[in-house]
Each structure stands twice: as structure tokens, then as C-alpha cells.
Amino acid sequence: MKNMKTSTAIAKVCDDIKALLLEKNAKYGDSALKPKRIFSQSGSTEAILVRIDDKLSRIATTKALGGPDEDTLNDLIGYLILLKVAARGEVEPDAL
């Protein structure tokens, strides 16, 4: 992404995160917002917050090693987006 305008670089990063989230959503069957609840009975928002904590912990741990890798940052951004989606309550509930 060298020699791009800032607005172009922002759009590229956002497009990459969007593609990642849509790919993972298709691959894992909407598990972030509609978890199977096999062991844990916590809600989807709480589960997302736990995943965000895990990513922040990894970032804090890798700080001494030169900083987080791009995958960790992408995952964190993705979970923050999922948290916002969950907070809006716009996802259709599972059929009973």
C-alpha cells in the first residue's frame, strides 16, 4: 500500500476487513452472533467481549516482541465490528 492517498489506503483496509468478516461468517456459520451454546450459556455479546480481551492480551504480550502481527489486528478490528453489529440488534434471531 505504498504511495497511496490516505483515503485510498483507508478504503483498502476497510475492504480487506469486510472480506475477512464475510469469509469467516460463511465458513463458521454466523457463530459469533449466533453461537451454538454447547458449553457456555453466555450471550453473543459477552462471547465477543471475551474474544476482544484475548486479542488485546495477545497485543500486550507481543508488544515486547515488536508488536502484534497483522492477523491479530485484523481479528481485533473484526470483533469490534461484530460487537457493533450485536449492539445494534439488527441480526435476525434464529428460528425456533
PDB file of N, CA and C in Angstrom:
ATOM      1  N   MET A   1       0.817  -1.189   0.000  1.00  0.00           N
ATOM      2  CA  MET A   1       0.000   0.000   0.000  1.00  0.00           C
ATOM      3  C   MET A   1       0.865   1.259   0.000  1.00  0.00           C
ATOM      4  N   LYS A   2       2.002   1.185  -0.603  1.00  0.00           N
ATOM      5  CA  LYS A   2       2.874   2.356  -0.646  1.00  0.00           C
ATOM      6  C   LYS A   2       2.401   3.339  -1.696  1.00  0.00           C
ATOM      7  N   ASN A   3       2.635   4.625  -1.403  1.00  0.00           N
ATOM      8  CA  ASN A   3       2.347   5.713  -2.325  1.00  0.00           C
ATOM      9  C   ASN A   3       0.863   5.863  -2.652  1.00  0.00           C
ATOM     10  N   MET A   4      -0.013   5.461  -1.738  1.00  0.00           N
ATOM     11  CA  MET A   4      -1.442   5.670  -1.909  1.00  0.00           C
ATOM     12  C   MET A   4      -1.867   6.904  -1.144  1.00  0.00           C
ATOM     13  N   LYS A   5      -2.929   7.493  -1.610  1.00  0.00           N
ATOM     14  CA  LYS A   5      -3.536   8.558  -0.828  1.00  0.00           C
ATOM     15  C   LYS A   5      -4.110   7.927   0.438  1.00  0.00           C
ATOM     16  N   THR A   6      -4.170   8.704   1.497  1.00  0.00           N
ATOM     17  CA  THR A   6      -4.694   8.194   2.764  1.00  0.00           C
ATOM     18  C   THR A   6      -6.098   7.640   2.595  1.00  0.00           C
ATOM     19  N   SER A   7      -6.952   8.344   1.878  1.00  0.00           N
ATOM     20  CA  SER A   7      -8.336   7.884   1.700  1.00  0.00           C
ATOM     21  C   SER A   7      -8.385   6.542   0.965  1.00  0.00           C
ATOM     22  N   THR A   8      -7.504   6.336   0.010  1.00  0.00           N
ATOM     23  CA  THR A   8      -7.442   5.072  -0.720  1.00  0.00           C
ATOM     24  C   THR A   8      -6.955   3.953   0.194  1.00  0.00           C
ATOM     25  N   ALA A   9      -5.955   4.244   1.020  1.00  0.00           N
ATOM     26  CA  ALA A   9      -5.430   3.248   1.951  1.00  0.00           C
ATOM     27  C   ALA A   9      -6.494   2.851   2.976  1.00  0.00           C
ATOM     28  N   ILE A  10      -7.250   3.831   3.477  1.00  0.00           N
ATOM     29  CA  ILE A  10      -8.327   3.542   4.427  1.00  0.00           C
ATOM     30  C   ILE A  10      -9.373   2.647   3.775  1.00  0.00           C
ATOM     31  N   ALA A  11      -9.777   2.978   2.569  1.00  0.00           N
ATOM     32  CA  ALA A  11     -10.777   2.177   1.862  1.00  0.00           C
ATOM     33  C   ALA A  11     -10.289   0.752   1.636  1.00  0.00           C
ATOM     34  N   LYS A  12      -9.007   0.595   1.300  1.00  0.00           N
ATOM     35  CA  LYS A  12      -8.435  -0.741   1.061  1.00  0.00           C
ATOM     36  C   LYS A  12      -8.461  -1.581   2.333  1.00  0.00           C
ATOM     37  N   VAL A  13      -8.039  -0.992   3.453  1.00  0.00           N
ATOM     38  CA  VAL A  13      -8.044  -1.723   4.724  1.00  0.00           C
ATOM     39  C   VAL A  13      -9.477  -2.108   5.106  1.00  0.00           C
ATOM     40  N   CYS A  14     -10.414  -1.193   4.954  1.00  0.00           N
ATOM     41  CA  CYS A  14     -11.813  -1.486   5.278  1.00  0.00           C
ATOM     42  C   CYS A  14     -12.369  -2.599   4.386  1.00  0.00           C
ATOM     43  N   ASP A  15     -12.045  -2.550   3.101  1.00  0.00           N
ATOM     44  CA  ASP A  15     -12.486  -3.602   2.184  1.00  0.00           C
ATOM     45  C   ASP A  15     -11.904  -4.956   2.580  1.00  0.00           C
ATOM     46  N   ASP A  16     -10.624  -4.970   2.983  1.00  0.00           N
ATOM     47  CA  ASP A  16      -9.982  -6.221   3.409  1.00  0.00           C
ATOM     48  C   ASP A  16     -10.662  -6.791   4.651  1.00  0.00           C
ATOM     49  N   ILE A  17     -10.982  -5.937   5.614  1.00  0.00           N
ATOM     50  CA  ILE A  17     -11.652  -6.397   6.840  1.00  0.00           C
ATOM     51  C   ILE A  17     -13.047  -6.907   6.512  1.00  0.00           C
ATOM     52  N   LYS A  18     -13.753  -6.200   5.656  1.00  0.00           N
ATOM     53  CA  LYS A  18     -15.094  -6.632   5.241  1.00  0.00           C
ATOM     54  C   LYS A  18     -15.030  -8.021   4.606  1.00  0.00           C
ATOM     55  N   ALA A  19     -14.087  -8.214   3.698  1.00  0.00           N
ATOM     56  CA  ALA A  19     -13.937  -9.517   3.036  1.00  0.00           C
ATOM     57  C   ALA A  19     -13.609 -10.608   4.049  1.00  0.00           C
ATOM     58  N   LEU A  20     -12.732 -10.307   4.991  1.00  0.00           N
ATOM     59  CA  LEU A  20     -12.365 -11.278   6.030  1.00  0.00           C
ATOM     60  C   LEU A  20     -13.582 -11.670   6.862  1.00  0.00           C
ATOM     61  N   LEU A  21     -14.360 -10.685   7.299  1.00  0.00           N
ATOM     62  CA  LEU A  21     -15.542 -10.968   8.118  1.00  0.00           C
ATOM     63  C   LEU A  21     -16.578 -11.782   7.357  1.00  0.00           C
ATOM     64  N   LEU A  22     -16.824 -11.436   6.126  1.00  0.00           N
ATOM     65  CA  LEU A  22     -17.797 -12.183   5.328  1.00  0.00           C
ATOM     66  C   LEU A  22     -17.327 -13.610   5.066  1.00  0.00           C
ATOM     67  N   GLU A  23     -16.026 -13.778   4.824  1.00  0.00           N
ATOM     68  CA  GLU A  23     -15.466 -15.118   4.612  1.00  0.00           C
ATOM     69  C   GLU A  23     -15.599 -15.970   5.875  1.00  0.00           C
ATOM     70  N   LYS A  24     -15.224 -15.391   7.018  1.00  0.00           N
ATOM     71  CA  LYS A  24     -15.313 -16.149   8.277  1.00  0.00           C
ATOM     72  C   LYS A  24     -16.760 -16.428   8.643  1.00  0.00           C
ATOM     73  N   ASN A  25     -17.665 -15.488   8.362  1.00  0.00           N
ATOM     74  CA  ASN A  25     -19.070 -15.701   8.667  1.00  0.00           C
ATOM     75  C   ASN A  25     -19.625 -16.872   7.861  1.00  0.00           C
ATOM     76  N   ALA A  26     -19.244 -16.944   6.598  1.00  0.00           N
ATOM     77  CA  ALA A  26     -19.680 -18.057   5.760  1.00  0.00           C
ATOM     78  C   ALA A  26     -19.051 -19.375   6.219  1.00  0.00           C
ATOM     79  N   LYS A  27     -17.772 -19.324   6.565  1.00  0.00           N
ATOM     80  CA  LYS A  27     -17.035 -20.534   6.952  1.00  0.00           C
ATOM     81  C   LYS A  27     -17.512 -21.097   8.286  1.00  0.00           C
ATOM     82  N   TYR A  28     -17.778 -20.211   9.254  1.00  0.00           N
ATOM     83  CA  TYR A  28     -18.121 -20.665  10.602  1.00  0.00           C
ATOM     84  C   TYR A  28     -19.608 -20.551  10.929  1.00  0.00           C
ATOM     85  N   GLY A  29     -20.422 -20.239   9.947  1.00  0.00           N
ATOM     86  CA  GLY A  29     -21.864 -20.282  10.139  1.00  0.00           C
ATOM     87  C   GLY A  29     -22.426 -19.269  11.114  1.00  0.00           C
ATOM     88  N   ASP A  30     -21.978 -18.033  11.058  1.00  0.00           N
ATOM     89  CA  ASP A  30     -22.524 -16.964  11.899  1.00  0.00           C
ATOM     90  C   ASP A  30     -22.344 -17.268  13.388  1.00  0.00           C
ATOM     91  N   SER A  31     -21.255 -17.944  13.735  1.00  0.00           N
ATOM     92  CA  SER A  31     -21.051 -18.392  15.110  1.00  0.00           C
ATOM     93  C   SER A  31     -20.782 -17.260  16.099  1.00  0.00           C
ATOM     94  N   ALA A  32     -20.345 -16.108  15.625  1.00  0.00           N
ATOM     95  CA  ALA A  32     -20.078 -15.008  16.553  1.00  0.00           C
ATOM     96  C   ALA A  32     -21.368 -14.417  17.109  1.00  0.00           C
ATOM     97  N   LEU A  33     -22.358 -14.245  16.261  1.00  0.00           N
ATOM     98  CA  LEU A  33     -23.607 -13.631  16.704  1.00  0.00           C
ATOM     99  C   LEU A  33     -24.694 -14.649  17.042  1.00  0.00           C
ATOM    100  N   LYS A  34     -24.502 -15.886  16.591  1.00  0.00           N
ATOM    101  CA  LYS A  34     -25.469 -16.957  16.888  1.00  0.00           C
ATOM    102  C   LYS A  34     -24.709 -18.215  17.309  1.00  0.00           C
ATOM    103  N   PRO A  35     -24.051 -18.162  18.489  1.00  0.00           N
ATOM    104  CA  PRO A  35     -23.240 -19.311  18.918  1.00  0.00           C
ATOM    105  C   PRO A  35     -24.101 -20.541  19.215  1.00  0.00           C
ATOM    106  N   LYS A  36     -23.486 -21.713  19.118  1.00  0.00           N
ATOM    107  CA  LYS A  36     -24.189 -22.988  19.350  1.00  0.00           C
ATOM    108  C   LYS A  36     -24.541 -23.198  20.824  1.00  0.00           C
ATOM    109  N   ARG A  37     -23.789 -22.603  21.736  1.00  0.00           N
ATOM    110  CA  ARG A  37     -24.011 -22.724  23.182  1.00  0.00           C
ATOM    111  C   ARG A  37     -23.978 -24.188  23.652  1.00  0.00           C
ATOM    112  N   ILE A  38     -22.917 -24.860  23.294  1.00  0.00           N
ATOM    113  CA  ILE A  38     -22.746 -26.250  23.713  1.00  0.00           C
ATOM    114  C   ILE A  38     -22.303 -26.309  25.175  1.00  0.00           C
ATOM    115  N   PHE A  39     -21.295 -25.536  25.545  1.00  0.00           N
ATOM    116  CA  PHE A  39     -20.824 -25.495  26.920  1.00  0.00           C
ATOM    117  C   PHE A  39     -21.197 -24.187  27.595  1.00  0.00           C
ATOM    118  N   SER A  40     -20.886 -23.086  26.962  1.00  0.00           N
ATOM    119  CA  SER A  40     -21.135 -21.767  27.549  1.00  0.00           C
ATOM    120  C   SER A  40     -22.553 -21.302  27.245  1.00  0.00           C
ATOM    121  N   GLN A  41     -23.179 -20.718  28.230  1.00  0.00           N
ATOM    122  CA  GLN A  41     -24.519 -20.169  28.047  1.00  0.00           C
ATOM    123  C   GLN A  41     -24.495 -18.642  27.956  1.00  0.00           C
ATOM    124  N   SER A  42     -23.292 -18.061  27.878  1.00  0.00           N
ATOM    125  CA  SER A  42     -23.202 -16.611  27.796  1.00  0.00           C
ATOM    126  C   SER A  42     -23.726 -16.133  26.438  1.00  0.00           C
ATOM    127  N   GLY A  43     -24.186 -14.914  26.421  1.00  0.00           N
ATOM    128  CA  GLY A  43     -24.727 -14.339  25.201  1.00  0.00           C
ATOM    129  C   GLY A  43     -23.637 -14.034  24.190  1.00  0.00           C
ATOM    130  N   SER A  44     -24.060 -13.735  22.982  1.00  0.00           N
ATOM    131  CA  SER A  44     -23.097 -13.484  21.916  1.00  0.00           C
ATOM    132  C   SER A  44     -22.252 -12.244  22.197  1.00  0.00           C
ATOM    133  N   THR A  45     -22.855 -11.210  22.784  1.00  0.00           N
ATOM    134  CA  THR A  45     -22.084 -10.003  23.091  1.00  0.00           C
ATOM    135  C   THR A  45     -20.983 -10.310  24.095  1.00  0.00           C
ATOM    136  N   GLU A  46     -21.304 -11.050  25.125  1.00  0.00           N
ATOM    137  CA  GLU A  46     -20.293 -11.409  26.124  1.00  0.00           C
ATOM    138  C   GLU A  46     -19.182 -12.251  25.505  1.00  0.00           C
ATOM    139  N   ALA A  47     -19.548 -13.168  24.628  1.00  0.00           N
ATOM    140  CA  ALA A  47     -18.543 -14.008  23.965  1.00  0.00           C
ATOM    141  C   ALA A  47     -17.620 -13.159  23.082  1.00  0.00           C
ATOM    142  N   ILE A  48     -18.187 -12.183  22.404  1.00  0.00           N
ATOM    143  CA  ILE A  48     -17.369 -11.289  21.573  1.00  0.00           C
ATOM    144  C   ILE A  48     -16.422 -10.483  22.452  1.00  0.00           C
ATOM    145  N   LEU A  49     -16.910 -10.007  23.591  1.00  0.00           N
ATOM    146  CA  LEU A  49     -16.056  -9.251  24.513  1.00  0.00           C
ATOM    147  C   LEU A  49     -14.893 -10.099  25.012  1.00  0.00           C
ATOM    148  N   VAL A  50     -15.140 -11.375  25.264  1.00  0.00           N
ATOM    149  CA  VAL A  50     -14.065 -12.280  25.685  1.00  0.00           C
ATOM    150  C   VAL A  50     -13.029 -12.412  24.577  1.00  0.00           C
ATOM    151  N   ARG A  51     -13.483 -12.537  23.344  1.00  0.00           N
ATOM    152  CA  ARG A  51     -12.552 -12.648  22.217  1.00  0.00           C
ATOM    153  C   ARG A  51     -11.743 -11.365  22.046  1.00  0.00           C
ATOM    154  N   ILE A  52     -12.379 -10.212  22.264  1.00  0.00           N
ATOM    155  CA  ILE A  52     -11.663  -8.935  22.196  1.00  0.00           C
ATOM    156  C   ILE A  52     -10.601  -8.882  23.292  1.00  0.00           C
ATOM    157  N   ASP A  53     -10.959  -9.310  24.511  1.00  0.00           N
ATOM    158  CA  ASP A  53      -9.982  -9.368  25.599  1.00  0.00           C
ATOM    159  C   ASP A  53      -8.793 -10.247  25.224  1.00  0.00           C
ATOM    160  N   ASP A  54      -9.072 -11.394  24.602  1.00  0.00           N
ATOM    161  CA  ASP A  54      -7.993 -12.298  24.183  1.00  0.00           C
ATOM    162  C   ASP A  54      -7.055 -11.620  23.185  1.00  0.00           C
ATOM    163  N   LYS A  55      -7.629 -10.913  22.223  1.00  0.00           N
ATOM    164  CA  LYS A  55      -6.800 -10.229  21.218  1.00  0.00           C
ATOM    165  C   LYS A  55      -5.994  -9.100  21.856  1.00  0.00           C
ATOM    166  N   LEU A  56      -6.604  -8.345  22.769  1.00  0.00           N
ATOM    167  CA  LEU A  56      -5.869  -7.276  23.454  1.00  0.00           C
ATOM    168  C   LEU A  56      -4.748  -7.847  24.313  1.00  0.00           C
ATOM    169  N   SER A  57      -5.004  -8.982  24.951  1.00  0.00           N
ATOM    170  CA  SER A  57      -3.968  -9.649  25.742  1.00  0.00           C
ATOM    171  C   SER A  57      -2.808 -10.079  24.846  1.00  0.00           C
ATOM    172  N   ARG A  58      -3.136 -10.609  23.678  1.00  0.00           N
ATOM    173  CA  ARG A  58      -2.086 -11.023  22.743  1.00  0.00           C
ATOM    174  C   ARG A  58      -1.269  -9.814  22.289  1.00  0.00           C
ATOM    175  N   ILE A  59      -1.931  -8.692  22.031  1.00  0.00           N
ATOM    176  CA  ILE A  59      -1.227  -7.472  21.632  1.00  0.00           C
ATOM    177  C   ILE A  59      -0.298  -7.005  22.748  1.00  0.00           C
ATOM    178  N   ALA A  60      -0.794  -7.025  23.983  1.00  0.00           N
ATOM    179  CA  ALA A  60       0.034  -6.606  25.119  1.00  0.00           C
ATOM    180  C   ALA A  60       1.237  -7.527  25.285  1.00  0.00           C
ATOM    181  N   THR A  61       1.040  -8.810  25.063  1.00  0.00           N
ATOM    182  CA  THR A  61       2.112  -9.796  25.214  1.00  0.00           C
ATOM    183  C   THR A  61       3.155  -9.649  24.113  1.00  0.00           C
ATOM    184  N   THR A  62       2.715  -9.379  22.904  1.00  0.00           N
ATOM    185  CA  THR A  62       3.653  -9.305  21.779  1.00  0.00           C
ATOM    186  C   THR A  62       4.308  -7.938  21.658  1.00  0.00           C
ATOM    187  N   LYS A  63       3.901  -6.988  22.467  1.00  0.00           N
ATOM    188  CA  LYS A  63       4.467  -5.635  22.400  1.00  0.00           C
ATOM    189  C   LYS A  63       5.989  -5.675  22.545  1.00  0.00           C
ATOM    190  N   ALA A  64       6.471  -6.483  23.480  1.00  0.00           N
ATOM    191  CA  ALA A  64       7.906  -6.589  23.702  1.00  0.00           C
ATOM    192  C   ALA A  64       8.614  -7.306  22.546  1.00  0.00           C
ATOM    193  N   LEU A  65       7.857  -8.036  21.740  1.00  0.00           N
ATOM    194  CA  LEU A  65       8.437  -8.792  20.624  1.00  0.00           C
ATOM    195  C   LEU A  65       8.333  -8.044  19.303  1.00  0.00           C
ATOM    196  N   GLY A  66       8.034  -6.760  19.363  1.00  0.00           N
ATOM    197  CA  GLY A  66       7.959  -5.974  18.139  1.00  0.00           C
ATOM    198  C   GLY A  66       6.553  -5.599  17.733  1.00  0.00           C
ATOM    199  N   GLY A  67       5.588  -5.966  18.532  1.00  0.00           N
ATOM    200  CA  GLY A  67       4.216  -5.575  18.244  1.00  0.00           C
ATOM    201  C   GLY A  67       3.395  -6.704  17.678  1.00  0.00           C
ATOM    202  N   PRO A  68       2.095  -6.467  17.587  1.00  0.00           N
ATOM    203  CA  PRO A  68       1.186  -7.520  17.116  1.00  0.00           C
ATOM    204  C   PRO A  68       1.340  -7.759  15.617  1.00  0.00           C
ATOM    205  N   ASP A  69       0.992  -8.965  15.193  1.00  0.00           N
ATOM    206  CA  ASP A  69       1.008  -9.250  13.760  1.00  0.00           C
ATOM    207  C   ASP A  69      -0.297  -8.751  13.136  1.00  0.00           C
ATOM    208  N   GLU A  70      -0.297  -8.715  11.834  1.00  0.00           N
ATOM    209  CA  GLU A  70      -1.465  -8.177  11.119  1.00  0.00           C
ATOM    210  C   GLU A  70      -2.719  -9.013  11.352  1.00  0.00           C
ATOM    211  N   ASP A  71      -2.571 -10.341  11.470  1.00  0.00           N
ATOM    212  CA  ASP A  71      -3.731 -11.204  11.714  1.00  0.00           C
ATOM    213  C   ASP A  71      -4.421 -10.854  13.035  1.00  0.00           C
ATOM    214  N   THR A  72      -3.632 -10.611  14.066  1.00  0.00           N
ATOM    215  CA  THR A  72      -4.205 -10.252  15.365  1.00  0.00           C
ATOM    216  C   THR A  72      -4.949  -8.927  15.270  1.00  0.00           C
ATOM    217  N   LEU A  73      -4.355  -7.957  14.594  1.00  0.00           N
ATOM    218  CA  LEU A  73      -5.030  -6.663  14.422  1.00  0.00           C
ATOM    219  C   LEU A  73      -6.307  -6.816  13.608  1.00  0.00           C
ATOM    220  N   ASN A  74      -6.258  -7.598  12.542  1.00  0.00           N
ATOM    221  CA  ASN A  74      -7.456  -7.825  11.733  1.00  0.00           C
ATOM    222  C   ASN A  74      -8.554  -8.497  12.548  1.00  0.00           C
ATOM    223  N   ASP A  75      -8.181  -9.492  13.348  1.00  0.00           N
ATOM    224  CA  ASP A  75      -9.162 -10.164  14.201  1.00  0.00           C
ATOM    225  C   ASP A  75      -9.782  -9.191  15.198  1.00  0.00           C
ATOM    226  N   LEU A  76      -8.956  -8.349  15.811  1.00  0.00           N
ATOM    227  CA  LEU A  76      -9.464  -7.374  16.777  1.00  0.00           C
ATOM    228  C   LEU A  76     -10.448  -6.412  16.108  1.00  0.00           C
ATOM    229  N   ILE A  77     -10.074  -5.887  14.962  1.00  0.00           N
ATOM    230  CA  ILE A  77     -10.968  -4.979  14.235  1.00  0.00           C
ATOM    231  C   ILE A  77     -12.270  -5.701  13.883  1.00  0.00           C
ATOM    232  N   GLY A  78     -12.148  -6.938  13.435  1.00  0.00           N
ATOM    233  CA  GLY A  78     -13.333  -7.722  13.093  1.00  0.00           C
ATOM    234  C   GLY A  78     -14.254  -7.921  14.276  1.00  0.00           C
ATOM    235  N   TYR A  79     -13.688  -8.274  15.426  1.00  0.00           N
ATOM    236  CA  TYR A  79     -14.524  -8.469  16.620  1.00  0.00           C
ATOM    237  C   TYR A  79     -15.160  -7.164  17.079  1.00  0.00           C
ATOM    238  N   LEU A  80     -14.474  -6.046  16.921  1.00  0.00           N
ATOM    239  CA  LEU A  80     -15.074  -4.750  17.270  1.00  0.00           C
ATOM    240  C   LEU A  80     -16.252  -4.445  16.348  1.00  0.00           C
ATOM    241  N   ILE A  81     -16.132  -4.788  15.079  1.00  0.00           N
ATOM    242  CA  ILE A  81     -17.251  -4.605  14.154  1.00  0.00           C
ATOM    243  C   ILE A  81     -18.409  -5.519  14.541  1.00  0.00           C
ATOM    244  N   LEU A  82     -18.103  -6.767  14.862  1.00  0.00           N
ATOM    245  CA  LEU A  82     -19.159  -7.697  15.284  1.00  0.00           C
ATOM    246  C   LEU A  82     -19.843  -7.207  16.559  1.00  0.00           C
ATOM    247  N   LEU A  83     -19.074  -6.621  17.468  1.00  0.00           N
ATOM    248  CA  LEU A  83     -19.652  -6.067  18.693  1.00  0.00           C
ATOM    249  C   LEU A  83     -20.633  -4.948  18.352  1.00  0.00           C
ATOM    250  N   LYS A  84     -20.257  -4.106  17.410  1.00  0.00           N
ATOM    251  CA  LYS A  84     -21.147  -3.017  16.995  1.00  0.00           C
ATOM    252  C   LYS A  84     -22.415  -3.576  16.341  1.00  0.00           C
ATOM    253  N   VAL A  85     -22.271  -4.601  15.504  1.00  0.00           N
ATOM    254  CA  VAL A  85     -23.430  -5.241  14.876  1.00  0.00           C
ATOM    255  C   VAL A  85     -24.346  -5.829  15.957  1.00  0.00           C
ATOM    256  N   ALA A  86     -23.752  -6.510  16.929  1.00  0.00           N
ATOM    257  CA  ALA A  86     -24.540  -7.101  18.018  1.00  0.00           C
ATOM    258  C   ALA A  86     -25.255  -6.023  18.824  1.00  0.00           C
ATOM    259  N   ALA A  87     -24.569  -4.921  19.094  1.00  0.00           N
ATOM    260  CA  ALA A  87     -25.157  -3.841  19.885  1.00  0.00           C
ATOM    261  C   ALA A  87     -26.343  -3.199  19.178  1.00  0.00           C
ATOM    262  N   ARG A  88     -26.301  -3.168  17.875  1.00  0.00           N
ATOM    263  CA  ARG A  88     -27.417  -2.589  17.113  1.00  0.00           C
ATOM    264  C   ARG A  88     -28.647  -3.487  17.123  1.00  0.00           C
ATOM    265  N   GLY A  89     -28.437  -4.778  17.383  1.00  0.00           N
ATOM    266  CA  GLY A  89     -29.564  -5.707  17.444  1.00  0.00           C
ATOM    267  C   GLY A  89     -30.296  -5.882  16.127  1.00  0.00           C
ATOM    268  N   GLU A  90     -29.585  -5.765  15.021  1.00  0.00           N
ATOM    269  CA  GLU A  90     -30.218  -5.832  13.713  1.00  0.00           C
ATOM    270  C   GLU A  90     -30.132  -7.213  13.056  1.00  0.00           C
ATOM    271  N   VAL A  91     -29.537  -8.176  13.737  1.00  0.00           N
ATOM    272  CA  VAL A  91     -29.388  -9.513  13.178  1.00  0.00           C
ATOM    273  C   VAL A  91     -30.655 -10.315  13.479  1.00  0.00           C
ATOM    274  N   GLU A  92     -31.141 -11.020  12.468  1.00  0.00           N
ATOM    275  CA  GLU A  92     -32.338 -11.830  12.653  1.00  0.00           C
ATOM    276  C   GLU A  92     -32.077 -12.917  13.691  1.00  0.00           C
ATOM    277  N   PRO A  93     -33.022 -13.133  14.604  1.00  0.00           N
ATOM    278  CA  PRO A  93     -32.844 -14.223  15.583  1.00  0.00           C
ATOM    279  C   PRO A  93     -33.007 -15.569  14.895  1.00  0.00           C
ATOM    280  N   ASP A  94     -32.447 -16.605  15.514  1.00  0.00           N
ATOM    281  CA  ASP A  94     -32.631 -17.963  14.987  1.00  0.00           C
ATOM    282  C   ASP A  94     -34.096 -18.338  15.070  1.00  0.00           C
ATOM    283  N   ALA A  95     -34.563 -19.101  14.099  1.00  0.00           N
ATOM    284  CA  ALA A  95     -35.934 -19.599  14.132  1.00  0.00           C
ATOM    285  C   ALA A  95     -36.050 -20.675  15.210  1.00  0.00           C
ATOM    286  N   LEU A  96     -37.149 -20.682  15.898  1.00  0.00           N
ATOM    287  CA  LEU A  96     -37.355 -21.686  16.949  1.00  0.00           C
ATOM    288  C   LEU A  96     -37.949 -22.941  16.406  1.00  0.00           C
TER     289      LEU A  96
END
